[in-house]
PDB file of C-alpha atoms and ligand atoms in Angstrom:
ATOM      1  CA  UNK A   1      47.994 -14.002-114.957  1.00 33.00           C
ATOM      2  CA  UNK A   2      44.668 -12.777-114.406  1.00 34.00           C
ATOM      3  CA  UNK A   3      41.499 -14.697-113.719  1.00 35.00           C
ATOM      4  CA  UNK A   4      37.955 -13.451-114.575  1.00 36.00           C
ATOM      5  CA  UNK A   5      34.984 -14.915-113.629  1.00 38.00           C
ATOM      6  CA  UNK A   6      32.684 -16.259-114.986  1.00 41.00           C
ATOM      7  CA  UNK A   7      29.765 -14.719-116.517  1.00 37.00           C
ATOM      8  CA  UNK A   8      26.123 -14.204-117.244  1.00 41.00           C
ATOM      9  CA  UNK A   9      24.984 -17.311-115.371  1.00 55.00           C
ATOM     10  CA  UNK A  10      21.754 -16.593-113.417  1.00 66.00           C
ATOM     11  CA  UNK A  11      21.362 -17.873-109.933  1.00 86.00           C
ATOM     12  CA  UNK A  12      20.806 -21.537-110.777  1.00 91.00           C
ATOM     13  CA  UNK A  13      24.656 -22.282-110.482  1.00 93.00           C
ATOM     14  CA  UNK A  14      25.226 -20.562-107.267  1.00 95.00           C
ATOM     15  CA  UNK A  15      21.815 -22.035-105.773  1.00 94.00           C
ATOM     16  CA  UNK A  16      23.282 -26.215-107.072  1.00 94.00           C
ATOM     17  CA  UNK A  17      26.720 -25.035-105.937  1.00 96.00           C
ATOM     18  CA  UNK A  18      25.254 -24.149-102.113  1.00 96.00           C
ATOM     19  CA  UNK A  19      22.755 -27.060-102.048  1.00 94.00           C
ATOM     20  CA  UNK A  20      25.446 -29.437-102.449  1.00 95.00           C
ATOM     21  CA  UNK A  21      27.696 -28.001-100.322  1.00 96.00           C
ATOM     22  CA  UNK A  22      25.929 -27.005 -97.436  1.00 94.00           C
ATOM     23  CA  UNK A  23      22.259 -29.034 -97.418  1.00 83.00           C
ATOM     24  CA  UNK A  24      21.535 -28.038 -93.684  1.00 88.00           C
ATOM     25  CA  UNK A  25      19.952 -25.991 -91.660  1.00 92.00           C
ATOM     26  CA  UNK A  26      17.614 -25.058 -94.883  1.00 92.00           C
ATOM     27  CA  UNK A  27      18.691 -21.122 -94.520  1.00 94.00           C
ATOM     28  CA  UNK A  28      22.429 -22.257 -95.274  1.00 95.00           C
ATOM     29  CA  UNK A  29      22.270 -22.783 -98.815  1.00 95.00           C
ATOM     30  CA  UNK A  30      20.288 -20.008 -99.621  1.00 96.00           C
ATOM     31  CA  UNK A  31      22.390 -17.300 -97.636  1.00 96.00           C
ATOM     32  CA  UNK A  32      25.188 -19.228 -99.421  1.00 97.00           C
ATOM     33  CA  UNK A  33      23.781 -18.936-103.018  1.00 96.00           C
ATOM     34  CA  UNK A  34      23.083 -15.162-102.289  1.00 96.00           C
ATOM     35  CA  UNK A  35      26.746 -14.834-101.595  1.00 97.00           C
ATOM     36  CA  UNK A  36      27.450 -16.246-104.414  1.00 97.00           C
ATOM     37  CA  UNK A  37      25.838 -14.448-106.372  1.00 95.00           C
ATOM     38  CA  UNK A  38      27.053 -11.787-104.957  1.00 96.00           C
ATOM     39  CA  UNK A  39      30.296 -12.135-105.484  1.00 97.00           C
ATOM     40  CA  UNK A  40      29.759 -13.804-108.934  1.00 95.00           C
ATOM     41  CA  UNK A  41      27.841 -10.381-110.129  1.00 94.00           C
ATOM     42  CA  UNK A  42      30.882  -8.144-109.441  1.00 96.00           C
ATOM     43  CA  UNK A  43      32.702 -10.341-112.027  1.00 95.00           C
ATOM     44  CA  UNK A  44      36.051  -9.928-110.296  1.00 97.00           C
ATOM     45  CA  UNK A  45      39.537  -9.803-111.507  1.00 93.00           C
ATOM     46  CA  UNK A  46      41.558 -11.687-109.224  1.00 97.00           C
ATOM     47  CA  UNK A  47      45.120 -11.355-109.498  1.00 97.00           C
ATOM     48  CA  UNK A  48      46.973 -14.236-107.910  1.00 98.00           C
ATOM     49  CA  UNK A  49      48.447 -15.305-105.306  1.00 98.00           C
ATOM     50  CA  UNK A  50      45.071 -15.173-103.646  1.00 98.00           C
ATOM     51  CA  UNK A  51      45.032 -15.871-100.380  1.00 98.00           C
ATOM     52  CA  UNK A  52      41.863 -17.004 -98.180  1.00 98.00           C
ATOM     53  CA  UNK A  53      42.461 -15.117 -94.422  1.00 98.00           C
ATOM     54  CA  UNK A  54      40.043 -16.141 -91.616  1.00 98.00           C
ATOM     55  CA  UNK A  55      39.054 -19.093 -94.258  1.00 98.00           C
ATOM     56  CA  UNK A  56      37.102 -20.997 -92.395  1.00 98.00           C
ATOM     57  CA  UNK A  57      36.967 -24.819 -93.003  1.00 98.00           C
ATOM     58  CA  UNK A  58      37.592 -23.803 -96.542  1.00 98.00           C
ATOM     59  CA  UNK A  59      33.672 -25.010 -98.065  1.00 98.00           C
ATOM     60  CA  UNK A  60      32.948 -21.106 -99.187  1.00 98.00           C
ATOM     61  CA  UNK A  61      36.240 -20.673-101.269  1.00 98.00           C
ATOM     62  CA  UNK A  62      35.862 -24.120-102.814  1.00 98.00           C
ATOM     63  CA  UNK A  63      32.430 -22.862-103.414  1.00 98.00           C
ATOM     64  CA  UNK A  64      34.424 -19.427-105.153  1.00 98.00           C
ATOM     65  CA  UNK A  65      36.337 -21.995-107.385  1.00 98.00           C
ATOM     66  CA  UNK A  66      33.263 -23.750-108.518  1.00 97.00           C
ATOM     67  CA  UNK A  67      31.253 -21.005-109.450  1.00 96.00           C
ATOM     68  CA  UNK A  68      34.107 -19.331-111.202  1.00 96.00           C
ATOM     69  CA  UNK A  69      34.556 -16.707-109.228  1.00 97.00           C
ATOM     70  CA  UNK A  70      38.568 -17.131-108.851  1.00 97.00           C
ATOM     71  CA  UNK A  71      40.447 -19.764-110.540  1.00 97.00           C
ATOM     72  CA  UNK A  72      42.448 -21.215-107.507  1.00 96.00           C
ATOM     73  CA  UNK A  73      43.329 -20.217-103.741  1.00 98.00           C
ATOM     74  CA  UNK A  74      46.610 -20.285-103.133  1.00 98.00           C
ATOM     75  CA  UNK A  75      46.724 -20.275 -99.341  1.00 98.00           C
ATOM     76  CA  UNK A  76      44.874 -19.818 -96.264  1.00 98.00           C
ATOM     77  CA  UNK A  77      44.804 -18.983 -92.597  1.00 98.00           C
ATOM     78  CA  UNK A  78      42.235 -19.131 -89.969  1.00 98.00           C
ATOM     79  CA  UNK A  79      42.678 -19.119 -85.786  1.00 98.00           C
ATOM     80  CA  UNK A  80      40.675 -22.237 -85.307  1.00 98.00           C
ATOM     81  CA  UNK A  81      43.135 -25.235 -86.023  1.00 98.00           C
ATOM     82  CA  UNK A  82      40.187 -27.634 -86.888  1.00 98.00           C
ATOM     83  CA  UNK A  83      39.015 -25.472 -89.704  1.00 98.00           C
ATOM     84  CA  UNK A  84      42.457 -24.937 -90.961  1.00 98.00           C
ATOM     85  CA  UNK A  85      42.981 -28.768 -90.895  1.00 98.00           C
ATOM     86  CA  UNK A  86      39.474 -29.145 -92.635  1.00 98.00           C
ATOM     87  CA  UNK A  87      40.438 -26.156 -95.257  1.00 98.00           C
ATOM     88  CA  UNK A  88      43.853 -27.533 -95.865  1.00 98.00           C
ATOM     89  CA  UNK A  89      42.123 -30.999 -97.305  1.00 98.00           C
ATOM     90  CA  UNK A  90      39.710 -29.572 -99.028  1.00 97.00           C
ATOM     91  CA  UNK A  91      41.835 -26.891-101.417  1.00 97.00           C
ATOM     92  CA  UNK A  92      44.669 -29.042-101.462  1.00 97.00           C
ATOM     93  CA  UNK A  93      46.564 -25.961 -99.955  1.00 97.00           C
ATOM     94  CA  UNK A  94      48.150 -24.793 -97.324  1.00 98.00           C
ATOM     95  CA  UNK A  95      46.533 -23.635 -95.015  1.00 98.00           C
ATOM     96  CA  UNK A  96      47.919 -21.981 -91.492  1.00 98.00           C
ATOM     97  CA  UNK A  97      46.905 -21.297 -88.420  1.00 98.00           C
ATOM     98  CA  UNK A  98      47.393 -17.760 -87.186  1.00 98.00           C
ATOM     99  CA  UNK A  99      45.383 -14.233 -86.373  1.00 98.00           C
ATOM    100  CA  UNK A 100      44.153 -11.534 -88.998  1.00 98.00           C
ATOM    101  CA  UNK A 101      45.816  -9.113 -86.831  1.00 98.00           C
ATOM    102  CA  UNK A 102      49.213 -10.586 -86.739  1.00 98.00           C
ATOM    103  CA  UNK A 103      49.722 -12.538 -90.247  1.00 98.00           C
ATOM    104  CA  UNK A 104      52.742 -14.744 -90.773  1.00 98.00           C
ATOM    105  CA  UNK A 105      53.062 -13.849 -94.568  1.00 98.00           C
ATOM    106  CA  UNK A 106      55.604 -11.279 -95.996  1.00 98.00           C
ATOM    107  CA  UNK A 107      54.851  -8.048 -97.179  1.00 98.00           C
ATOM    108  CA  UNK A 108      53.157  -7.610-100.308  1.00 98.00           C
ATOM    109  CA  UNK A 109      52.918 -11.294-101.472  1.00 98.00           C
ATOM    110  CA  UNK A 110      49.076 -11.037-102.569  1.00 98.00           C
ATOM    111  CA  UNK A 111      47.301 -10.210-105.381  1.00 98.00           C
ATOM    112  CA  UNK A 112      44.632 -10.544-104.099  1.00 98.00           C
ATOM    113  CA  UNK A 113      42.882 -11.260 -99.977  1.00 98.00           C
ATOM    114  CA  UNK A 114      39.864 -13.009-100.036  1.00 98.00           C
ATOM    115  CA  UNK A 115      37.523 -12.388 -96.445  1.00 98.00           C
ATOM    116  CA  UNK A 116      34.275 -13.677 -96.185  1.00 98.00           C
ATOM    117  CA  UNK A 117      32.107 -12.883 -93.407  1.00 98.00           C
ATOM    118  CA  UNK A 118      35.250 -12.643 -91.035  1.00 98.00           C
ATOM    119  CA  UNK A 119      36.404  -8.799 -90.724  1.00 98.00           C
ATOM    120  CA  UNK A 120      32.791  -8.582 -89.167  1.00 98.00           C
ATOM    121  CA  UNK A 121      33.679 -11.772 -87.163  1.00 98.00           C
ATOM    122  CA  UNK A 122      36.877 -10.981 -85.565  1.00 98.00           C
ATOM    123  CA  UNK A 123      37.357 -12.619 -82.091  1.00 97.00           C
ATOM    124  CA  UNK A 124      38.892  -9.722 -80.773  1.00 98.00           C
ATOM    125  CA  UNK A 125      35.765  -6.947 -81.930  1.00 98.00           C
ATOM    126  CA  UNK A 126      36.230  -4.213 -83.419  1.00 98.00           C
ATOM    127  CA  UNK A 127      39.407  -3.441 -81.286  1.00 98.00           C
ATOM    128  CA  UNK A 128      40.967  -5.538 -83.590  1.00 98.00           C
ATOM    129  CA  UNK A 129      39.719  -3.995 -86.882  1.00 98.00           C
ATOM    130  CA  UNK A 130      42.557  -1.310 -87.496  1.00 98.00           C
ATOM    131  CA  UNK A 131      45.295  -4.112 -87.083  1.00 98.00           C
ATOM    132  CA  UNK A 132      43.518  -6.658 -89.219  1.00 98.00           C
ATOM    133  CA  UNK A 133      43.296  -4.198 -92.046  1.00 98.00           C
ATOM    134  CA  UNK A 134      46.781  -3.105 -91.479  1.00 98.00           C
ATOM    135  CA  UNK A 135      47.885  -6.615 -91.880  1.00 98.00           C
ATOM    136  CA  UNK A 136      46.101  -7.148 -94.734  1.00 98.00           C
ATOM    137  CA  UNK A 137      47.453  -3.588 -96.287  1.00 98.00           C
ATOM    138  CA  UNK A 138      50.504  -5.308 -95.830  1.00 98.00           C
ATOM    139  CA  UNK A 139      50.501  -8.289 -97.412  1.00 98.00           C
ATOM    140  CA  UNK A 140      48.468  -6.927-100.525  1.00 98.00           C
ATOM    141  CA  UNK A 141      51.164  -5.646-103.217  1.00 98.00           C
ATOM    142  CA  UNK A 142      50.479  -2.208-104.477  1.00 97.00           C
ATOM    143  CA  UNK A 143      47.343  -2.012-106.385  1.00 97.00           C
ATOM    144  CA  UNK A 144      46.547  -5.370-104.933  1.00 98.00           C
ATOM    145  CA  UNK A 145      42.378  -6.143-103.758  1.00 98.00           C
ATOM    146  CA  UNK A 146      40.545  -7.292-100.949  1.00 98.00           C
ATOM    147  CA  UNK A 147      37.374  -8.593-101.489  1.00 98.00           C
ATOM    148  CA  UNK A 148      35.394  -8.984 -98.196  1.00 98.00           C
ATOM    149  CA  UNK A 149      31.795  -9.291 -96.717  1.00 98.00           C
ATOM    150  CA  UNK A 150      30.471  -8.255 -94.130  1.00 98.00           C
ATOM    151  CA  UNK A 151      26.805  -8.250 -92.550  1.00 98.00           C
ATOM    152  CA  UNK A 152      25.903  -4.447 -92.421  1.00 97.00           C
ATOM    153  CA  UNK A 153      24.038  -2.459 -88.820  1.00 96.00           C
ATOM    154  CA  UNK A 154      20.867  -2.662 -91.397  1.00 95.00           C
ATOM    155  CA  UNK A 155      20.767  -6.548 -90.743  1.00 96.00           C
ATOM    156  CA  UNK A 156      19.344  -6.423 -87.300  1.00 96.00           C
ATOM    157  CA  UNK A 157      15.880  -4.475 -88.696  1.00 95.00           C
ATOM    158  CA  UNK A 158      15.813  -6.873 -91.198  1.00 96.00           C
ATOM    159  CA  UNK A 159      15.373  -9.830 -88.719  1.00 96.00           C
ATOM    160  CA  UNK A 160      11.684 -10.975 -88.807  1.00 94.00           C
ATOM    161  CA  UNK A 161      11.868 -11.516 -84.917  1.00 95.00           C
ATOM    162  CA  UNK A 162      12.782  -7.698 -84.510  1.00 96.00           C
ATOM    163  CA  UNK A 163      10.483  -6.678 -86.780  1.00 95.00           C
ATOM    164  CA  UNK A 164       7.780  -8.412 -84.418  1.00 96.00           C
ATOM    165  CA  UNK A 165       8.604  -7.450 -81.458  1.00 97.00           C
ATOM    166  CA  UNK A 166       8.866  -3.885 -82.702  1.00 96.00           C
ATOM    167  CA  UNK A 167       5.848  -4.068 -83.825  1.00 96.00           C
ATOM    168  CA  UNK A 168       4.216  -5.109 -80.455  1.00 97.00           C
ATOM    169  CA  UNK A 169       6.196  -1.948 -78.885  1.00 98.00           C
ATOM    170  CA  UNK A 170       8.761  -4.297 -77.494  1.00 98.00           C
ATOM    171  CA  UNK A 171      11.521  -2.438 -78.115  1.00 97.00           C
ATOM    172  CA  UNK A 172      14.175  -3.418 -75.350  1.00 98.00           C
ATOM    173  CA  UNK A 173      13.137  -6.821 -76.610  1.00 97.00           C
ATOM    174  CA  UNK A 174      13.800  -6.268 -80.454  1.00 97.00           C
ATOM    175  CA  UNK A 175      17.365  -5.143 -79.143  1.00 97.00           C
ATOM    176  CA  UNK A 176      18.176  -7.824 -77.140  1.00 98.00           C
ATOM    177  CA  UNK A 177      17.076 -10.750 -79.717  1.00 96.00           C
ATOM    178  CA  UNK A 178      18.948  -8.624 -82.609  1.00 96.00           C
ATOM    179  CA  UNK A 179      21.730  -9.036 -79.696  1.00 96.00           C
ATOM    180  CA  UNK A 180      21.698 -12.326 -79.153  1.00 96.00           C
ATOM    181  CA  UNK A 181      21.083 -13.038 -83.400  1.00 95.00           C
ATOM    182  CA  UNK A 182      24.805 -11.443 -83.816  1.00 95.00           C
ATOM    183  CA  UNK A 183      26.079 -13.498 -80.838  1.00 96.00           C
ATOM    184  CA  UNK A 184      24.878 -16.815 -82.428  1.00 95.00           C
ATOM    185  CA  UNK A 185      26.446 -16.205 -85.392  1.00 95.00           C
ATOM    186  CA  UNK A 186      29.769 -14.817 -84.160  1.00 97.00           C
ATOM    187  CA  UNK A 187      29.082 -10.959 -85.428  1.00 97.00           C
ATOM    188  CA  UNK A 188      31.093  -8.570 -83.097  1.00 98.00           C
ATOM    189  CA  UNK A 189      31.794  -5.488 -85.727  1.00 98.00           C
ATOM    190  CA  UNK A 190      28.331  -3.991 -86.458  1.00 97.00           C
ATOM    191  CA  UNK A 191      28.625  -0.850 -88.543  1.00 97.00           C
ATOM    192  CA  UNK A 192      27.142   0.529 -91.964  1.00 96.00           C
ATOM    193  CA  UNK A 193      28.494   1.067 -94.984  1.00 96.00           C
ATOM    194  CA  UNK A 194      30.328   4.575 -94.149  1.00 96.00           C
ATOM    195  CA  UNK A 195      31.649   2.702 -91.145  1.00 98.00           C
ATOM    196  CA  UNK A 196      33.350   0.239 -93.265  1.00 98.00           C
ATOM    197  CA  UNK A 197      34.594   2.630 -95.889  1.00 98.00           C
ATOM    198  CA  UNK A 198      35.983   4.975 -93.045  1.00 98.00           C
ATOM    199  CA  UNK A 199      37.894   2.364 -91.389  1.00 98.00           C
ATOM    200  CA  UNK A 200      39.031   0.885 -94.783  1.00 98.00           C
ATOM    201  CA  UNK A 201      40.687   3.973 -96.126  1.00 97.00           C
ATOM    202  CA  UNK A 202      42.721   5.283 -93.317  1.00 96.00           C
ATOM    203  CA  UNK A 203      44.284   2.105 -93.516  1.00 97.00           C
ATOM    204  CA  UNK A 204      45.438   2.533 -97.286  1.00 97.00           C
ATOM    205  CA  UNK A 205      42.066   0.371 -98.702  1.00 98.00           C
ATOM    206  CA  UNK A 206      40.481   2.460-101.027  1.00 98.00           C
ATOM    207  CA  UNK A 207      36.623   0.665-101.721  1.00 98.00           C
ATOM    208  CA  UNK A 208      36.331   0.759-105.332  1.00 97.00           C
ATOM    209  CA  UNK A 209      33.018  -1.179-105.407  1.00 96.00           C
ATOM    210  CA  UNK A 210      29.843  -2.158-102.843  1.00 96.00           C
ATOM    211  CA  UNK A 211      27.538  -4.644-104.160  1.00 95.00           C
ATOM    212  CA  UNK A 212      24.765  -4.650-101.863  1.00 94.00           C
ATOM    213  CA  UNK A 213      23.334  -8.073 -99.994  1.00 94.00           C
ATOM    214  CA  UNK A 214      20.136  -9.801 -99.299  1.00 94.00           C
ATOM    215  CA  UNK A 215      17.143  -7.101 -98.211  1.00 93.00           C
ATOM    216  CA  UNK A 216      13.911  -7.000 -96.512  1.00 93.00           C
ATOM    217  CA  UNK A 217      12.222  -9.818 -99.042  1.00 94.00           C
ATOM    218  CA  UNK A 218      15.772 -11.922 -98.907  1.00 95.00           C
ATOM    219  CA  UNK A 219      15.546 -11.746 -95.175  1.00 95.00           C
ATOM    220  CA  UNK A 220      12.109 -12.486 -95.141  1.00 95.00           C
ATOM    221  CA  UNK A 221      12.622 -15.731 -97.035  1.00 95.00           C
ATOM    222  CA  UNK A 222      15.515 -16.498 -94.938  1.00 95.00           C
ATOM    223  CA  UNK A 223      13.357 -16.386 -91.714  1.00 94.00           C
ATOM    224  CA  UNK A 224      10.598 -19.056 -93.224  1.00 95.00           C
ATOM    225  CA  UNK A 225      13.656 -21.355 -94.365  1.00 96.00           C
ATOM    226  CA  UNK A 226      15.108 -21.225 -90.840  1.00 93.00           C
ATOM    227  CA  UNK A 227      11.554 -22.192 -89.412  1.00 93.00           C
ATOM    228  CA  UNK A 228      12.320 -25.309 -91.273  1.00 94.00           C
ATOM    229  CA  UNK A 229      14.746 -26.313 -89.427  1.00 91.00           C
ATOM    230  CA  UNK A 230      12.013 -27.512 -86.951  1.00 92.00           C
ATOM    231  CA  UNK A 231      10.285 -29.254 -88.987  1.00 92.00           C
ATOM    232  CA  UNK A 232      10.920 -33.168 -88.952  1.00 91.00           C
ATOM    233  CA  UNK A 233      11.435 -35.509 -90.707  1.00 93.00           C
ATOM    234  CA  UNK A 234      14.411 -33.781 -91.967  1.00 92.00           C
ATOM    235  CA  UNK A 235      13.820 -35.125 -94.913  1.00 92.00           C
ATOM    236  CA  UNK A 236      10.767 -33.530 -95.883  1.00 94.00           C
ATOM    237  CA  UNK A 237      12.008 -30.446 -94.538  1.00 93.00           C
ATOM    238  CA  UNK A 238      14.835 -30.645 -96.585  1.00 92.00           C
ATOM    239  CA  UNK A 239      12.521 -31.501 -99.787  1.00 93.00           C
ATOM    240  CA  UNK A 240      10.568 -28.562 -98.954  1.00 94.00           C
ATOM    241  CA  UNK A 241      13.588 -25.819 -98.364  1.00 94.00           C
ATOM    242  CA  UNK A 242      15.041 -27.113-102.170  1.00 93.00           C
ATOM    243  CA  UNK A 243      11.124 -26.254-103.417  1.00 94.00           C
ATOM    244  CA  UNK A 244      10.941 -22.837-102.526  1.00 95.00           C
ATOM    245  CA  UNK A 245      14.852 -22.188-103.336  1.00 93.00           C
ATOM    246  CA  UNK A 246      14.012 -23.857-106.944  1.00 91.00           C
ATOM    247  CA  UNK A 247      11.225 -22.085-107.068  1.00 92.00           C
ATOM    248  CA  UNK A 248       9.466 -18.895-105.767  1.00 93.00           C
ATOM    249  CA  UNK A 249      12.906 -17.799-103.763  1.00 94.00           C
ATOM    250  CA  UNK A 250      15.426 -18.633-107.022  1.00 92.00           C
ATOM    251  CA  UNK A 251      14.948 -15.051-108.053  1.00 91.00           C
ATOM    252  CA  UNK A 252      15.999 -13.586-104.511  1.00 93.00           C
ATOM    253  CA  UNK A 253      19.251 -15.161-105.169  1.00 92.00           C
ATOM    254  CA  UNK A 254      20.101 -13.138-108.345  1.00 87.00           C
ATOM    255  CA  UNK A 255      17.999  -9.863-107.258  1.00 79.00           C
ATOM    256  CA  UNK A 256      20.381  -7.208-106.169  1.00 75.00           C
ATOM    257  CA  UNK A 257      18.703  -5.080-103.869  1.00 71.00           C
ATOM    258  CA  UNK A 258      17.329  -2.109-106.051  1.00 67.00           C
ATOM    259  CA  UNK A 259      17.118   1.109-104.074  1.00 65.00           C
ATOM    260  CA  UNK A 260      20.502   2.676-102.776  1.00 69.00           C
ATOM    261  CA  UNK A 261      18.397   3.865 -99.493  1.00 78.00           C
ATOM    262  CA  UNK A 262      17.225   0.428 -99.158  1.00 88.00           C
ATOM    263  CA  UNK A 263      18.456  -1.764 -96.035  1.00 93.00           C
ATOM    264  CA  UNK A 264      19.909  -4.460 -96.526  1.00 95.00           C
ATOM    265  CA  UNK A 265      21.760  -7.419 -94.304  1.00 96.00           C
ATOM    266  CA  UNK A 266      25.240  -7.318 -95.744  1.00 96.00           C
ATOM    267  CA  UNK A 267      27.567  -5.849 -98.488  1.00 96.00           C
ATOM    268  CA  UNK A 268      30.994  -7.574-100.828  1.00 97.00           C
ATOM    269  CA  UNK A 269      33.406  -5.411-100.683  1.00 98.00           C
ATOM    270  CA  UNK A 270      36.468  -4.376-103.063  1.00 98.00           C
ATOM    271  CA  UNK A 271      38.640  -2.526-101.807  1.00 98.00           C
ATOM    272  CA  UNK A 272      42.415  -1.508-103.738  1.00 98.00           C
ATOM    273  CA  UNK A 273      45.772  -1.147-102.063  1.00 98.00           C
ATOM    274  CA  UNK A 274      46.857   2.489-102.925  1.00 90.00           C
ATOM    275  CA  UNK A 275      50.483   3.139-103.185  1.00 80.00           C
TER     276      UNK A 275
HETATM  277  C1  SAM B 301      31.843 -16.664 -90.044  1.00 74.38           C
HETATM  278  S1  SAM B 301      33.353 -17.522 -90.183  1.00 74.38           S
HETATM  279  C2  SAM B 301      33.684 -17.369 -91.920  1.00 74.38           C
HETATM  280  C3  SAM B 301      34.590 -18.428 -92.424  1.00 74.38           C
HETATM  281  C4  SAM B 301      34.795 -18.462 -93.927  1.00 74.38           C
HETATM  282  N1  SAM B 301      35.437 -17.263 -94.415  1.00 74.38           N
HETATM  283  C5  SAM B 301      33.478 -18.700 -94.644  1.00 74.38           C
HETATM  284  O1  SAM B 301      33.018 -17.819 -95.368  1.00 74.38           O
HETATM  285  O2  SAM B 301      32.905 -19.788 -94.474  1.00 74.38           O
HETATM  286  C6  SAM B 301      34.509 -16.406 -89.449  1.00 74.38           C
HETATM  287  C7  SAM B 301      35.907 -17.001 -89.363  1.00 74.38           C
HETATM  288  O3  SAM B 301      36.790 -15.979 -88.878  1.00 74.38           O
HETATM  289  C8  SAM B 301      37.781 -16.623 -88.086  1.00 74.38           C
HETATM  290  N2  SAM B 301      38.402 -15.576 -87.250  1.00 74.38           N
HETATM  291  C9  SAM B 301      37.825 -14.715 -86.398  1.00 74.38           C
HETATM  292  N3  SAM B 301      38.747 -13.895 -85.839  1.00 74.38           N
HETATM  293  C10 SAM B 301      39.943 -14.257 -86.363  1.00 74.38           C
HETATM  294  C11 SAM B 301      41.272 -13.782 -86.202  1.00 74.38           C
HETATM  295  N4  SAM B 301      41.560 -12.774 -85.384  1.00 74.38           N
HETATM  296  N5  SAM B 301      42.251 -14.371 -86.909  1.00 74.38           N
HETATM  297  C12 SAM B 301      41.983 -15.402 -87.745  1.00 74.38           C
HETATM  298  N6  SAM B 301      40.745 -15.892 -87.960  1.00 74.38           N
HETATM  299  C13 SAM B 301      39.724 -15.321 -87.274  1.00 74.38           C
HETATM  300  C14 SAM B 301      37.027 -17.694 -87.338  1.00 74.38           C
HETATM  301  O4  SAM B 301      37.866 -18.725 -86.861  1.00 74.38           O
HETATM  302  C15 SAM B 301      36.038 -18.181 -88.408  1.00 74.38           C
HETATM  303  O5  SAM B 301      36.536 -19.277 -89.123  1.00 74.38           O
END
């Protein structure tokens, strides 16, 4: 069986999707809906089983199921037990604690390995790159997919407060609050686009397919959203943030960045199982 998503639905779905499932801090839902997108755009076929790895607490897949993007997940894994507990209850599937690098699934039992913002995210760094991709070589069938993102080296230019203090000649500054940015958000493998493709296909991942992920004018409305999260009462904040998503940031959703030497934040992924 063979699921394809759905198609030719502009950004509106992806934006409702994200605003119900994740309504704060105000940048959430909008990084979400670009996602998405994202990954709606590519219009996948995802062969089953499909499993979720480093899954989180499971709100992004069930987000993949509502906007169509695969039909079901039929397992997951992630290290932190909470998530896994949370994930388990909301996909109605198991989900299991355990490491990327060191899966407890047999050989080639996937169709298909969905992982979202986590090969960038690995606890371990990018020492443990080459063993989560071997794993996940591994438990792909022949000809099976991965479909991953990860935030690109590009992202930390993007970030408005780099951009500032670059700008003011603060350069050992810019660094360390693009530093600090990644730590925050858990981002300990920073590398471009050739970087992921080179450690990809040594392992047996061929990429098939890059669709580029939020640039410069994404970023820039992703840096006034997060401002709101000062703003209080959270209520009006919140009222404002679904304002500028409906309106004069909807199309940044559905945008893919245009230029291919144009920087972006982040890239989905497909890469094939060869052989
Ligand atoms: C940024 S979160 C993304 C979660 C989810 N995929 C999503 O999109 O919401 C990164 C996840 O990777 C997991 N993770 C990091 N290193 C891991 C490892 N070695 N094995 C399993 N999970 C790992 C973390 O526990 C965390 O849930």
């Amino acid at each position: 069986m063979v699921g394809r998503a759905s198609q030719g639905d502009a950004g509106e779905r992806s934006l409702a999707i994200a605003l119900s499932t994740w309504s704060w801090p105000p940048s959430y839902p909008f990084l979400r809906a670009c996602l998405l997108e994202a990954y709606a755009s590519l219009r996948l076929e995802v062969t089953p089983p499909v499993l979720d790895l480093a899954c989180g607490d499971g709100r992004f897949a069930r987000a993949l199921v509502e906007r169509g993007v695969v039909a079901r997940i039929d397992a997951g894994l992630d290290w932190s037990q909470e998530d896994a507990r949370a994930a388990a209850g909301r996909l109605g599937r198991p989900v299991v604690v355990g490491d990327l690098t060191a899966l407890p699934f047999a050989d080639g039992v996937a169709g298909t390995v969905l992982c979202n913002t986590a090969l960038d995210c690995l606890y371990g760094g990018p020492a443990d790159l080459p063993a989560a991709l071997a794993e996940i070589r591994r438990v792909l069938r022949p000809g099976g997919s991965l479909v991953a993102s990860v935030h690109l080296r590009a992202l930390d230019e993007l970030l408005t407060g780099v951009r500032i203090l670059r700008g003011l000649g603060l350069a050992g500054m810019a660094r360390a609050y693009a530093a600090k940015t990644n730590r925050e958000a858990g981002q300990t493998v920073h590398m471009d686009l050739e970087g992921w493709r080179a450690a990809l296909e040594p392992a047996g991942l061929l990429v098939e397919r890059a669709r580029p992920l939020m640039d410069a004018r994404a970023m820039r409305a992703r840096s006034l959203l997060r401002l709101l999260k000062l703003m209080r009462p959270r209520g009006l904040a919140r009222a404002l943030a679904r304002r500028l998503l409906a309106g004069p940031m909807a199309p940044l959703v559905v945008a893919a960045p245009a230029g291919e030497d144009e920087p972006v934040a982040g890239v989905v992924l497909v890469a094939r199982r060869a052989g």
